[in-house]
PDB file of C-alpha atoms in Angstrom:
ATOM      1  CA  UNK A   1     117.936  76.862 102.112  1.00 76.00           C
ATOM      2  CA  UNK A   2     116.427  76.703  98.601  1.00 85.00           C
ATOM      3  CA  UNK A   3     117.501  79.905  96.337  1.00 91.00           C
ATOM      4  CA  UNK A   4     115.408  82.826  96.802  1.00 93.00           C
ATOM      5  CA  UNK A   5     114.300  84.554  93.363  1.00 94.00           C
ATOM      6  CA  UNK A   6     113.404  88.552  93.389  1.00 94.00           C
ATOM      7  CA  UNK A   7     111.191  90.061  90.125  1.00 95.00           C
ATOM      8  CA  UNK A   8     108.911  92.758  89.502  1.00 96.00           C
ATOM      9  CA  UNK A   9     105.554  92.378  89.084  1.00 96.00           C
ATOM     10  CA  UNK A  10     102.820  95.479  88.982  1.00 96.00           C
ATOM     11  CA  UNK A  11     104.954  97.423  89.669  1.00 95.00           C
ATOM     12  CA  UNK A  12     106.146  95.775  93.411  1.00 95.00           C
ATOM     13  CA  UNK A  13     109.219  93.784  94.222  1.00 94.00           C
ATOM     14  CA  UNK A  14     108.160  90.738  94.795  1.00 95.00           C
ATOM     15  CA  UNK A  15     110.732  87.690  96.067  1.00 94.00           C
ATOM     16  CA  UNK A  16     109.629  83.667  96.192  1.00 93.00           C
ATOM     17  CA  UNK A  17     111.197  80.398  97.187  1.00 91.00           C
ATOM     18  CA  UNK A  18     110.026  76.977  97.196  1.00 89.00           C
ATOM     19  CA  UNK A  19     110.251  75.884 100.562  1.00 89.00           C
ATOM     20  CA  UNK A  20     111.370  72.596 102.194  1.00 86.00           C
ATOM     21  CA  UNK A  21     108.651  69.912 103.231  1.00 87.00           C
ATOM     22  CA  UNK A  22     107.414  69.540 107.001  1.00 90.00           C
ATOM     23  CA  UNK A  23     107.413  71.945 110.077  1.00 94.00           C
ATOM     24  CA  UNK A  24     110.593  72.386 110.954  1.00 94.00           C
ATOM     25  CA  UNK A  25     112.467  72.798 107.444  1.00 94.00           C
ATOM     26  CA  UNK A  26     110.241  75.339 106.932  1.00 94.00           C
ATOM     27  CA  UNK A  27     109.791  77.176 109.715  1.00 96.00           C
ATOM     28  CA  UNK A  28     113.972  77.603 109.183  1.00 96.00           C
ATOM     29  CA  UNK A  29     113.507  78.802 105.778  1.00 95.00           C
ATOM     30  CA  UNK A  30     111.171  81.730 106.957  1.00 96.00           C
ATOM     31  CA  UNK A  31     113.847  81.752 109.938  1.00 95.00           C
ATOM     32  CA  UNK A  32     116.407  82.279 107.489  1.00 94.00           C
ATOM     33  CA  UNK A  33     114.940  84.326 104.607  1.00 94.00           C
ATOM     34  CA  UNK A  34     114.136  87.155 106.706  1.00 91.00           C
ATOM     35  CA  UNK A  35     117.865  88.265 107.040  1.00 88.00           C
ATOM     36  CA  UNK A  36     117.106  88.418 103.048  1.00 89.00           C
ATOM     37  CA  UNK A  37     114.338  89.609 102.208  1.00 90.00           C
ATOM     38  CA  UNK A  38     112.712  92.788 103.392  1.00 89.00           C
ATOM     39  CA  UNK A  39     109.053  91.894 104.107  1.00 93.00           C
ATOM     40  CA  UNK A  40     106.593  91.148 107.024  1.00 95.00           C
ATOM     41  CA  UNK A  41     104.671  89.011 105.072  1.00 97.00           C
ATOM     42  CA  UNK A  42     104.868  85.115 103.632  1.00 97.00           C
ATOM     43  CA  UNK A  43     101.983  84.164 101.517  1.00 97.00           C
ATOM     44  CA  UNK A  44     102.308  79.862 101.842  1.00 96.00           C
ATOM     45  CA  UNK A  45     100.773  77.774  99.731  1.00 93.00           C
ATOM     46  CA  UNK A  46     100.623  74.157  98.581  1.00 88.00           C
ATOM     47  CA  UNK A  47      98.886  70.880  98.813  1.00 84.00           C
ATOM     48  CA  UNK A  48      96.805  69.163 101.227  1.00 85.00           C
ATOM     49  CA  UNK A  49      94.806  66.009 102.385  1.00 83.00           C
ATOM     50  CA  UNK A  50      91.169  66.565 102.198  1.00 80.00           C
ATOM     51  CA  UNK A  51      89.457  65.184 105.511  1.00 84.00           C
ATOM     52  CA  UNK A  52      85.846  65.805 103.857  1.00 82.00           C
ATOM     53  CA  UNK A  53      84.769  64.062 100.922  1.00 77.00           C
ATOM     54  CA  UNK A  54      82.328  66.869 100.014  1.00 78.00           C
ATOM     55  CA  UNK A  55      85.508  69.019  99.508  1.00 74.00           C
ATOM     56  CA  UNK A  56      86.041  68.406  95.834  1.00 64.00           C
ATOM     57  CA  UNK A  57      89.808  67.587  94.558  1.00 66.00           C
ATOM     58  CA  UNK A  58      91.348  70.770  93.497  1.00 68.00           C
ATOM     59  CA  UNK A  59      89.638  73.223  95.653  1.00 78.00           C
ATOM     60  CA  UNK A  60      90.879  76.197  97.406  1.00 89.00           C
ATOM     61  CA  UNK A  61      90.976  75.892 101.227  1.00 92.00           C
ATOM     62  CA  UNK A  62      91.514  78.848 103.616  1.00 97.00           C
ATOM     63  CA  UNK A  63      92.462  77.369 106.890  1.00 98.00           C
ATOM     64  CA  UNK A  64      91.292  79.077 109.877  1.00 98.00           C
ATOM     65  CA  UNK A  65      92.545  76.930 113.132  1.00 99.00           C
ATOM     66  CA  UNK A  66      95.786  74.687 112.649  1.00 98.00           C
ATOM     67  CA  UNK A  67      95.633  71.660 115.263  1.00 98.00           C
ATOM     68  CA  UNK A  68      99.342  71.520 116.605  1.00 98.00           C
ATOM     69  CA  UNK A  69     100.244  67.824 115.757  1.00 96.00           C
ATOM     70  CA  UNK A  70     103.515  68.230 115.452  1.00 96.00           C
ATOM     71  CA  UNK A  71     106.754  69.823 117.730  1.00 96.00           C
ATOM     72  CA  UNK A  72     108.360  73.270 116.061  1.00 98.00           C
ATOM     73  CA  UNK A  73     105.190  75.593 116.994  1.00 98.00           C
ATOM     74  CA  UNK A  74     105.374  74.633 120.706  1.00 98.00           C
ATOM     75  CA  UNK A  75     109.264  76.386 120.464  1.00 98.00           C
ATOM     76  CA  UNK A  76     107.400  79.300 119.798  1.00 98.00           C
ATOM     77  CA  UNK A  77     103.680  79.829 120.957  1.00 98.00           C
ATOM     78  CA  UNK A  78     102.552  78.451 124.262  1.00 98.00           C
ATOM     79  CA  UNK A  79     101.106  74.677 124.437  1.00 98.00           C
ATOM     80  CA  UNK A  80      97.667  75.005 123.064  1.00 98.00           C
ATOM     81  CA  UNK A  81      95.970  72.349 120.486  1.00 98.00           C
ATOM     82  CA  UNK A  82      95.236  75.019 118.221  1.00 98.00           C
ATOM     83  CA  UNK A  83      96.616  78.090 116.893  1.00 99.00           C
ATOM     84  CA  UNK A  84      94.710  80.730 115.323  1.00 99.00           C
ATOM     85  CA  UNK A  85      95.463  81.253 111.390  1.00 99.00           C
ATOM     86  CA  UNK A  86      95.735  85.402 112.219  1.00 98.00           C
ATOM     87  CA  UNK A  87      95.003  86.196 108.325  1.00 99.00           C
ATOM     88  CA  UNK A  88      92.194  83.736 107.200  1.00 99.00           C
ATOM     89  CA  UNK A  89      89.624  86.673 107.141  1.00 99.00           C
ATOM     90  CA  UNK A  90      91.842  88.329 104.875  1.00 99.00           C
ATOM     91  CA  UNK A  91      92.598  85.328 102.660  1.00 98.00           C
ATOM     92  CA  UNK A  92      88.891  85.029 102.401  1.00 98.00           C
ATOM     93  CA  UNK A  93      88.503  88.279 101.217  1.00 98.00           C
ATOM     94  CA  UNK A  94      90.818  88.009  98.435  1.00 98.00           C
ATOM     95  CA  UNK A  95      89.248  85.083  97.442  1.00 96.00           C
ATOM     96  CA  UNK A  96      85.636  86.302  96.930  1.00 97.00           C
ATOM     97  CA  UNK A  97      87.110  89.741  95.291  1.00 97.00           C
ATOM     98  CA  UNK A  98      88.792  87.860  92.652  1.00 96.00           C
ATOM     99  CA  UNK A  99      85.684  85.451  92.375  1.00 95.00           C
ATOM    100  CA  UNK A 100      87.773  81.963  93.162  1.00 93.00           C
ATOM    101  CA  UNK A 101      85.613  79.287  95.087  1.00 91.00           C
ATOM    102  CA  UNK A 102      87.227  78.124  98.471  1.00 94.00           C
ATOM    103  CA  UNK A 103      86.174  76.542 101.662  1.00 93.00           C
ATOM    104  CA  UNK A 104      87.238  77.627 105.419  1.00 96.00           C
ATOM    105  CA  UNK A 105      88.010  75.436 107.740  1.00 96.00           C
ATOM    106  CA  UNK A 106      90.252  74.246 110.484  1.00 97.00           C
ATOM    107  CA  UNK A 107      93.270  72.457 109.375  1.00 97.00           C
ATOM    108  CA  UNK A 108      95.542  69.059 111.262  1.00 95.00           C
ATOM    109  CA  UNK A 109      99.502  69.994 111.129  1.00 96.00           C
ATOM    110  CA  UNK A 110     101.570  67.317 111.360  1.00 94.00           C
ATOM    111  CA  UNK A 111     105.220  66.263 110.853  1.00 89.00           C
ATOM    112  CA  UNK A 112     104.088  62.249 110.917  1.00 82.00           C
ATOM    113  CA  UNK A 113     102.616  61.834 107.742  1.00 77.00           C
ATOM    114  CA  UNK A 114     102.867  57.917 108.205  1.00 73.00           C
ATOM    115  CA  UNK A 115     100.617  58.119 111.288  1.00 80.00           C
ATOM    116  CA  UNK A 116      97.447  59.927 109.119  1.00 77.00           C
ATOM    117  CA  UNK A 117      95.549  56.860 110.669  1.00 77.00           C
ATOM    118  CA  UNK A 118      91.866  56.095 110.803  1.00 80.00           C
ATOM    119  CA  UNK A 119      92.035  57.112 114.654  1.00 82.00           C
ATOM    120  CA  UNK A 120      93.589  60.252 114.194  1.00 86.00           C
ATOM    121  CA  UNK A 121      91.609  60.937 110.786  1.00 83.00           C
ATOM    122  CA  UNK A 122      88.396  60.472 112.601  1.00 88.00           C
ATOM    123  CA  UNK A 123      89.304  63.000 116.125  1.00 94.00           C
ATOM    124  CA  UNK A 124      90.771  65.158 113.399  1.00 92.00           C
ATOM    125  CA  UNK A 125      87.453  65.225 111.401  1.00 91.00           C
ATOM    126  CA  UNK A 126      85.201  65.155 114.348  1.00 94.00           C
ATOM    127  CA  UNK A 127      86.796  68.503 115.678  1.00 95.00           C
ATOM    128  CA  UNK A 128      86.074  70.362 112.250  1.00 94.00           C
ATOM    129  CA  UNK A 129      89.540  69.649 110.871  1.00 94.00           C
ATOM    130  CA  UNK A 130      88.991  69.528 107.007  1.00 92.00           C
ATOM    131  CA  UNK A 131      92.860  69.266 105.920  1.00 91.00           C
ATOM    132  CA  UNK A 132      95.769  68.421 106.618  1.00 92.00           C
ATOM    133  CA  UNK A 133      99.281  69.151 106.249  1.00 94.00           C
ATOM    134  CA  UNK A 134     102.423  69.296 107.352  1.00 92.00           C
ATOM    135  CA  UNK A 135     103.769  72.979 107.731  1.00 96.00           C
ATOM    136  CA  UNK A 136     100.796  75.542 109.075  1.00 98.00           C
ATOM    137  CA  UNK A 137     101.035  75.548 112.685  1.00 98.00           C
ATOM    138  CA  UNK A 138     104.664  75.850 113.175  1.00 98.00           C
ATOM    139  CA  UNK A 139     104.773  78.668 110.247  1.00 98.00           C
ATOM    140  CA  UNK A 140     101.769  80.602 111.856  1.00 99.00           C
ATOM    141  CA  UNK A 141     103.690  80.117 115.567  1.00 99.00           C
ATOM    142  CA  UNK A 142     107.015  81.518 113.899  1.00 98.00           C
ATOM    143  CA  UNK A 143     105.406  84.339 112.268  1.00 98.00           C
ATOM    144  CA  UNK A 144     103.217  85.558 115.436  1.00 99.00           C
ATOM    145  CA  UNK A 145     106.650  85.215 117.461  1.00 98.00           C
ATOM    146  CA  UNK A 146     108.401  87.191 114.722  1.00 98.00           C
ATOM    147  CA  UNK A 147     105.470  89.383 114.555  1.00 98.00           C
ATOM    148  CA  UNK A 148     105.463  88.707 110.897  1.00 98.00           C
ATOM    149  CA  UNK A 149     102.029  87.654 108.716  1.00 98.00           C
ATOM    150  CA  UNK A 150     101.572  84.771 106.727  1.00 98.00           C
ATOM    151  CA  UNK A 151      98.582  84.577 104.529  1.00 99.00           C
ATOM    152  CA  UNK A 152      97.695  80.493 103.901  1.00 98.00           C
ATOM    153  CA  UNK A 153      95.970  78.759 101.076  1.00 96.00           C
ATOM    154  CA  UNK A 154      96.149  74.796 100.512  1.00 92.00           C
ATOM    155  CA  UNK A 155      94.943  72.972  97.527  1.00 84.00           C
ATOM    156  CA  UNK A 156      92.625  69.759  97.578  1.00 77.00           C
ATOM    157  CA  UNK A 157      94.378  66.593  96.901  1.00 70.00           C
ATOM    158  CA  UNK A 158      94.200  63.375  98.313  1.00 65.00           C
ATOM    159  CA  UNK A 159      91.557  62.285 100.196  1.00 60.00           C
ATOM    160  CA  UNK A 160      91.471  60.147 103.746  1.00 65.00           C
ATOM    161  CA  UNK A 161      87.615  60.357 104.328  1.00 66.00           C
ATOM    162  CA  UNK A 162      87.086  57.478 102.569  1.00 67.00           C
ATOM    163  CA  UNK A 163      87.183  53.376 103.193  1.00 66.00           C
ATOM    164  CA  UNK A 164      91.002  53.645 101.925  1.00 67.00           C
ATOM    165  CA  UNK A 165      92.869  55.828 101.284  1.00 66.00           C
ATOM    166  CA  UNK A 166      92.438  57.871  97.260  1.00 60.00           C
ATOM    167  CA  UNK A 167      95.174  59.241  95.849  1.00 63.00           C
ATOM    168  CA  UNK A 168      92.511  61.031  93.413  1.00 58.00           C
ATOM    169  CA  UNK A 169      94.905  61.302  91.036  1.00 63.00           C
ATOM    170  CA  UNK A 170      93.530  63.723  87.303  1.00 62.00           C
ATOM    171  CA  UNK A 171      93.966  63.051  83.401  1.00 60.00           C
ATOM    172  CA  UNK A 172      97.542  64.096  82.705  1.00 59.00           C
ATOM    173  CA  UNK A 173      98.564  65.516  86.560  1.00 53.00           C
ATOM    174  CA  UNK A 174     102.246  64.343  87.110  1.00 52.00           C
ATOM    175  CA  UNK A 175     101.786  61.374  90.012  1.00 51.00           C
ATOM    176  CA  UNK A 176     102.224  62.650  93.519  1.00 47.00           C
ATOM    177  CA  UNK A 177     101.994  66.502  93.305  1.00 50.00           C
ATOM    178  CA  UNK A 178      98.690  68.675  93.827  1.00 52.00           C
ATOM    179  CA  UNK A 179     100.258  71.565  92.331  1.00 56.00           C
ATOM    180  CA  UNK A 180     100.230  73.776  89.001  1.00 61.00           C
ATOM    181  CA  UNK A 181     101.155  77.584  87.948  1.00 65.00           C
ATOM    182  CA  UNK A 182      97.666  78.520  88.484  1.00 73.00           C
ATOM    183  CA  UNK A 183      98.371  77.955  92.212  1.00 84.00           C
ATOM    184  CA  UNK A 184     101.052  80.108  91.814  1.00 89.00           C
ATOM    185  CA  UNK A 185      99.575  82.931  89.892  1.00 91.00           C
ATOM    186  CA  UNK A 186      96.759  83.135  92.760  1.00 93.00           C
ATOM    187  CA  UNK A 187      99.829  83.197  95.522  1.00 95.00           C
ATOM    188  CA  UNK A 188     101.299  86.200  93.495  1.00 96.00           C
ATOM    189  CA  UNK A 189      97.890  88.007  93.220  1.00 97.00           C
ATOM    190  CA  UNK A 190      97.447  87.449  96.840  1.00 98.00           C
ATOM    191  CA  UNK A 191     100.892  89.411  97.553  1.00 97.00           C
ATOM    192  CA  UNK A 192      99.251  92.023  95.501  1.00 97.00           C
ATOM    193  CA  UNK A 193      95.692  92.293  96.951  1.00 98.00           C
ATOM    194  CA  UNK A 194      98.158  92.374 100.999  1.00 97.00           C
ATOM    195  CA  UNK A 195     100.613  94.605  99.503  1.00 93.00           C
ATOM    196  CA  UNK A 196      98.052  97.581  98.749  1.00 82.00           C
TER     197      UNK A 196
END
């Protein structure tokens, strides 16, 4: 497990970690971190693959439905292809109080990032999917077995709705991420807003 950091903000204890990539590393993080930090709630955030090319690089997306496309959730929620995101409504909220632009949608979990293929891209897209990622599912199936709450938000990036594949890379962003410290200053202003 990554180290887990603990600082006051606002006058609240907060604590934050940078998780490991994919389903399962991370579902054992939030596995683990619970015997350490006292909380109910995980507020995850990061990068994702935009399935709509309407959905401009960079913007906020709340996900509402993760489509289980990969194995740790099913060790914890009944089969199903989806699982419900419990807090979206809630992550919504925050956004419009604080004025940020998003989009809601359902999001495609899966732990075969290799296998994004045109086939799967297009059943993803025709069900409503407009993301996808690797960790959502399984963290929202650990969390509603824990009976913990997670409160999701995923970044823009790279784009598959398109004849190839666009790595939609910006002026001056390091090659390969999709994140900043603005993301992370809207993750710790979301702890606040759930907190209250």
């Amino acid at each position: 497990m990554n180290p887990v950091y603990g600082f006051e903000y606002k006058n609240r204890y907060f604590a934050v970690y940078m998780s490991y990539v994919g389903a399962p590393a991370c579902v054992a993080d939030i596995e683990d971190t619970t015997s350490i930090i006292n909380t109910d709630k995980y507020v995850v955030f990061g990068g994702s693959g935009c399935l709509n090319k309407e959905i401009a690089r960079g913007k906020v997306m709340v996900p509402t439905e993760a489509y289980r496309d990969e194995g740790t959730s099913y060790h914890y929620a009944p089969a199903s292809d989806y699982i419900k995101i419990q807090n979206a409504d809630v992550v919504a909220n925050f956004m419009e109080t604080v004025g940020l632009p998003y989009v809601k949608g359902k999001t495609w979990t899966t732990d075969a990032v290799h296998r994004e293929t045109r086939s799967n891209f297009e059943k993803r897209k025709a069900d409503g999917c407009i993301s996808v990622e690797m960790e959502c599912a399984a963290v929202q199936a650990v969390c509603d077995y824990r009976k913990l709450n997670a409160y999701f938000f995923f970044t823009c990036g790279d784009l598959l709705d398109a004849p190839k594949w666009n790595e939609r890379i910006e002026k001056n962003q390091v090659k390969h991420t999709q994140h900043d410290a603005g993301h992370f200053d809207i993750a710790l202003e979301l702890a606040c807003y759930i907190a209250e």
